[in-house]
Amino acid sequence: DVKVTQSSRYLVKRTGEKVFLECVQDMDHENMFWYRQDPGLGLRLIYFSYDVKMKEKGDIPEGYSVSREKKERFSLILESASTNQTSMYLCASSLAGATYNSPLHFGNGTRLTVT
Amino acid sequence: AQSVTQLGSHVSVSEGALVLLRCNYSSSVPPYLFWYVQYPNQGLQLLLKYTTGATLVKGINGFEAEFKKSETSFHLTKPSAHMSDAAEYFCAVSDRTNAGKSTFGDGTTLTVKP
């Protein structure tokens, strides 16, 4: 089974701090994604990556950046955390393919609280 | 652009009753459709997917969904609800014009009453 591991289940940070959320997958997937999940809003894509050192903005990239230095690892960075970034963050991975029909494999999420 | 609408943010059924969770999609090209389930304090896991071929798709835990192109729908059903089905369910769509990114609906919380 694919395993996607997010380094922290719960994080509490202060406003203005730089925050790193780490995600590692063990199935050699090319694609990796960061979503945030808020009640009533479903999942919204922040950033995604199709390969090492490649990144693409999703629907809500403002206030975030990402890093993918190794194929298995995709990091989400909050440059200066704000209270409106309090949320559940979900990392996912999938196989690349020309038909784009590969399902996503999710980690268990990181619940971030910014105070 | 693609989009997903899940009708009903909360659905409540009795144990043993039919489960029906509704999903309508919009896509300018043939879609790939997915249902995911999220149990409390966990990530999402795939229930089933439609890519091409048979329009009735069977998934895990007794769930199935039918792709209806004319109605742009992909509703999720299960003949008999079990207490363990209580969770949040997400419908998602992707297609080859959107580079593999999935767009998710807002989710439907299923409650199963004893």
Tab-separated table of C-alpha atoms in Angstrom:
chain	number	residue	atom	x	y	z
A	1	ASP	CA	0.000	0.000	0.000
A	2	VAL	CA	1.038	3.547	-0.662
A	3	LYS	CA	1.975	5.363	2.447
A	4	VAL	CA	1.923	9.125	2.688
A	5	THR	CA	3.311	10.378	5.960
A	6	GLN	CA	2.870	13.873	7.316
A	7	SER	CA	5.376	14.700	10.001
A	8	SER	CA	3.000	16.285	12.503
A	9	ARG	CA	-0.643	15.587	13.365
A	10	TYR	CA	-1.068	18.776	15.385
A	11	LEU	CA	0.879	22.027	15.340
A	12	VAL	CA	0.369	25.256	17.242
A	13	LYS	CA	2.278	28.281	16.004
A	14	ARG	CA	2.266	31.990	16.677
A	15	THR	CA	1.362	34.706	14.205
A	16	GLY	CA	4.383	35.692	12.124
A	17	GLU	CA	6.289	32.448	12.597
A	18	LYS	CA	7.697	30.562	9.626
A	19	VAL	CA	6.079	27.132	9.522
A	20	PHE	CA	7.220	23.994	7.718
A	21	LEU	CA	4.862	21.109	6.992
A	22	GLU	CA	6.605	17.987	5.765
A	23	CYS	CA	5.235	15.155	3.658
A	24	VAL	CA	6.920	11.943	2.524
A	25	GLN	CA	5.578	9.209	0.247
A	26	ASP	CA	7.087	5.781	-0.226
A	27	MET	CA	5.734	4.632	-3.585
A	28	ASP	CA	7.858	6.590	-6.038
A	29	HIS	CA	4.910	8.739	-7.141
A	30	GLU	CA	5.722	11.582	-9.479
A	31	ASN	CA	2.867	13.875	-8.435
A	32	MET	CA	2.495	15.461	-5.025
A	33	PHE	CA	-0.109	17.915	-3.779
A	34	TRP	CA	-0.921	20.121	-0.820
A	35	TYR	CA	-4.572	20.813	0.010
A	36	ARG	CA	-6.181	22.672	2.854
A	37	GLN	CA	-9.502	21.498	4.245
A	38	ASP	CA	-11.960	23.823	5.952
A	39	PRO	CA	-15.521	23.013	7.083
A	40	GLY	CA	-18.029	23.590	4.321
A	41	LEU	CA	-15.335	24.438	1.774
A	42	GLY	CA	-14.125	20.965	0.865
A	43	LEU	CA	-10.512	20.610	-0.216
A	44	ARG	CA	-8.734	23.477	-1.923
A	45	LEU	CA	-5.469	22.992	-3.779
A	46	ILE	CA	-2.571	25.120	-2.586
A	47	TYR	CA	0.375	23.843	-4.651
A	48	PHE	CA	1.335	20.765	-6.574
A	49	SER	CA	4.453	19.290	-8.104
A	50	TYR	CA	4.962	16.913	-11.023
A	51	ASP	CA	8.639	16.305	-10.503
A	52	VAL	CA	11.632	17.186	-8.401
A	53	LYS	CA	12.224	20.931	-8.261
A	54	MET	CA	9.010	21.587	-10.187
A	55	LYS	CA	6.029	23.339	-8.657
A	56	GLU	CA	2.767	24.799	-9.849
A	57	LYS	CA	0.351	27.100	-8.066
A	58	GLY	CA	-3.030	25.728	-7.185
A	59	ASP	CA	-6.173	27.681	-6.432
A	60	ILE	CA	-5.077	29.361	-3.189
A	61	PRO	CA	-1.258	29.773	-3.205
A	62	GLU	CA	-1.125	33.173	-1.478
A	63	GLY	CA	0.874	33.082	1.733
A	64	TYR	CA	2.395	29.687	0.956
A	65	SER	CA	5.426	28.291	-0.821
A	66	VAL	CA	6.666	24.747	-1.431
A	67	SER	CA	9.867	22.839	-1.870
A	68	ARG	CA	10.548	19.547	-3.605
A	69	GLU	CA	14.231	18.686	-3.509
A	70	LYS	CA	13.694	14.908	-3.521
A	71	LYS	CA	11.055	12.880	-5.299
A	72	GLU	CA	9.600	11.434	-2.117
A	73	ARG	CA	9.384	14.656	-0.116
A	74	PHE	CA	7.163	17.712	-0.586
A	75	SER	CA	7.256	20.529	1.938
A	76	LEU	CA	4.724	23.282	2.467
A	77	ILE	CA	6.030	26.542	3.904
A	78	LEU	CA	4.049	29.299	5.531
A	79	GLU	CA	6.404	32.256	5.265
A	80	SER	CA	4.673	34.282	7.992
A	81	ALA	CA	1.818	32.427	9.607
A	82	SER	CA	-1.476	34.222	10.074
A	83	THR	CA	-4.616	33.264	11.957
A	84	ASN	CA	-6.544	32.736	8.699
A	85	GLN	CA	-4.149	29.891	7.912
A	86	THR	CA	-5.514	27.880	10.817
A	87	SER	CA	-6.746	24.775	9.027
A	88	MET	CA	-6.293	21.080	8.293
A	89	TYR	CA	-3.542	20.526	5.731
A	90	LEU	CA	-3.575	17.376	3.624
A	91	CYS	CA	-0.737	16.062	1.519
A	92	ALA	CA	-1.423	13.669	-1.350
A	93	SER	CA	0.485	11.839	-4.051
A	94	SER	CA	-0.399	10.082	-7.299
A	95	LEU	CA	1.159	8.346	-10.246
A	96	ALA	CA	1.882	10.401	-13.323
A	97	GLY	CA	0.201	9.363	-16.525
A	98	ALA	CA	-0.993	10.746	-19.786
A	99	THR	CA	-4.625	10.055	-18.967
A	100	TYR	CA	-4.646	11.817	-15.583
A	101	ASN	CA	-6.919	9.233	-14.021
A	102	SER	CA	-4.758	8.182	-11.122
A	103	PRO	CA	-6.441	8.518	-7.734
A	104	LEU	CA	-4.870	10.522	-4.941
A	105	HIS	CA	-3.312	8.876	-1.891
A	106	PHE	CA	-3.601	11.051	1.186
A	107	GLY	CA	-1.713	11.446	4.420
A	108	ASN	CA	-3.599	11.721	7.710
A	109	GLY	CA	-3.368	15.483	7.768
A	110	THR	CA	-1.771	18.152	9.932
A	111	ARG	CA	-4.097	20.300	11.983
A	112	LEU	CA	-2.418	23.691	12.270
A	113	THR	CA	-3.549	26.326	14.730
A	114	VAL	CA	-2.087	29.825	14.464
A	115	THR	CA	-2.599	31.984	17.544
B	1	ALA	CA	-12.963	24.520	-16.092
B	2	GLN	CA	-14.241	21.653	-14.011
B	3	SER	CA	-16.446	21.776	-10.931
B	4	VAL	CA	-18.288	19.477	-8.542
B	5	THR	CA	-21.505	20.022	-6.628
B	6	GLN	CA	-22.498	17.734	-3.808
B	7	LEU	CA	-26.155	18.131	-2.946
B	8	GLY	CA	-26.695	18.065	0.791
B	9	SER	CA	-23.913	18.791	3.238
B	10	HIS	CA	-25.472	16.427	5.777
B	11	VAL	CA	-27.342	13.184	5.157
B	12	SER	CA	-28.834	11.061	7.921
B	13	VAL	CA	-30.082	7.490	7.462
B	14	SER	CA	-31.084	4.638	9.724
B	15	GLU	CA	-28.949	1.549	9.975
B	16	GLY	CA	-29.996	-0.842	7.216
B	17	ALA	CA	-31.482	1.881	5.018
B	18	LEU	CA	-30.369	2.885	1.549
B	19	VAL	CA	-27.544	5.407	1.336
B	20	LEU	CA	-27.670	7.917	-1.525
B	21	LEU	CA	-25.104	10.710	-1.765
B	22	ARG	CA	-25.486	13.019	-4.734
B	23	CYS	CA	-22.749	14.430	-6.935
B	24	ASN	CA	-23.023	16.487	-10.107
B	25	TYR	CA	-20.015	17.570	-12.102
B	26	SER	CA	-19.083	19.955	-14.849
B	27	SER	CA	-16.308	19.226	-17.297
B	28	SER	CA	-15.686	20.327	-20.869
B	29	VAL	CA	-14.124	16.988	-21.810
B	30	PRO	CA	-14.717	13.399	-20.664
B	31	PRO	CA	-14.272	13.379	-16.903
B	32	TYR	CA	-12.589	11.051	-14.480
B	33	LEU	CA	-14.714	10.805	-11.348
B	34	PHE	CA	-13.831	9.702	-7.842
B	35	TRP	CA	-15.474	9.201	-4.483
B	36	TYR	CA	-13.336	9.441	-1.356
B	37	VAL	CA	-14.242	8.792	2.277
B	38	GLN	CA	-12.763	10.497	5.318
B	39	TYR	CA	-13.156	8.994	8.769
B	40	PRO	CA	-12.604	11.243	11.805
B	41	ASN	CA	-9.019	12.391	12.264
B	42	GLN	CA	-7.847	10.645	9.121
B	43	GLY	CA	-6.965	11.555	5.571
B	44	LEU	CA	-9.126	10.685	2.578
B	45	GLN	CA	-9.143	7.218	1.056
B	46	LEU	CA	-10.447	6.152	-2.318
B	47	LEU	CA	-13.848	4.452	-2.388
B	48	LEU	CA	-14.185	4.049	-6.134
B	49	LYS	CA	-13.397	5.691	-9.448
B	50	TYR	CA	-14.793	5.977	-12.950
B	51	THR	CA	-12.431	6.454	-15.860
B	52	THR	CA	-13.845	4.782	-18.977
B	53	GLY	CA	-15.915	1.721	-19.788
B	54	ALA	CA	-18.656	0.358	-17.550
B	55	THR	CA	-20.745	3.157	-16.114
B	56	LEU	CA	-21.659	1.290	-12.921
B	57	VAL	CA	-18.603	1.197	-10.723
B	58	LYS	CA	-18.246	-0.911	-7.594
B	59	GLY	CA	-16.013	0.130	-4.753
B	60	ILE	CA	-14.972	-0.910	-1.304
B	61	ASN	CA	-17.315	-1.512	1.644
B	62	GLY	CA	-20.314	-2.268	-0.593
B	63	PHE	CA	-20.527	1.165	-2.223
B	64	GLU	CA	-21.188	1.723	-5.881
B	65	ALA	CA	-21.730	4.698	-8.184
B	66	GLU	CA	-23.193	5.164	-11.626
B	67	PHE	CA	-21.830	7.579	-14.194
B	68	LYS	CA	-24.687	9.234	-16.091
B	69	LYS	CA	-23.344	11.488	-18.802
B	70	SER	CA	-26.741	12.880	-19.789
B	71	GLU	CA	-27.359	13.996	-16.217
B	72	THR	CA	-23.705	14.895	-15.466
B	73	SER	CA	-24.079	12.902	-12.281
B	74	PHE	CA	-22.063	10.372	-10.314
B	75	HIS	CA	-24.212	9.507	-7.292
B	76	LEU	CA	-22.903	7.168	-4.604
B	77	THR	CA	-25.153	4.434	-3.214
B	78	LYS	CA	-25.095	1.580	-0.755
B	79	PRO	CA	-28.118	-0.707	-0.309
B	80	SER	CA	-27.865	-1.060	3.456
B	81	ALA	CA	-26.132	1.413	5.757
B	82	HIS	CA	-23.905	0.257	8.577
B	83	MET	CA	-22.875	2.247	11.610
B	84	SER	CA	-19.278	2.117	10.400
B	85	ASP	CA	-20.273	4.069	7.259
B	86	ALA	CA	-20.587	7.274	9.277
B	87	ALA	CA	-17.975	9.577	7.768
B	88	GLU	CA	-17.510	12.472	5.380
B	89	TYR	CA	-17.673	11.707	1.672
B	90	PHE	CA	-16.104	13.722	-1.119
B	91	CYS	CA	-16.779	13.587	-4.827
B	92	ALA	CA	-13.942	14.709	-7.117
B	93	VAL	CA	-13.406	15.241	-10.840
B	94	SER	CA	-10.331	15.466	-13.007
B	95	ASP	CA	-9.735	15.447	-16.741
B	96	ARG	CA	-6.857	15.672	-19.182
B	97	THR	CA	-7.271	19.421	-19.692
B	98	ASN	CA	-6.464	20.167	-16.073
B	99	ALA	CA	-3.159	18.334	-15.883
B	100	GLY	CA	-4.316	15.706	-13.428
B	101	LYS	CA	-5.470	18.063	-10.718
B	102	SER	CA	-8.622	16.957	-8.965
B	103	THR	CA	-11.397	19.366	-8.045
B	104	PHE	CA	-13.354	18.377	-4.958
B	105	GLY	CA	-16.898	18.975	-3.843
B	106	ASP	CA	-17.606	20.494	-0.446
B	107	GLY	CA	-18.281	17.094	1.115
B	108	THR	CA	-21.292	15.315	2.587
B	109	THR	CA	-21.343	14.146	6.183
B	110	LEU	CA	-23.186	10.860	6.554
B	111	THR	CA	-24.767	10.064	9.912
B	112	VAL	CA	-26.104	6.554	10.559
B	113	LYS	CA	-28.722	6.225	13.290
B	114	PRO	CA	-29.150	2.936	15.192
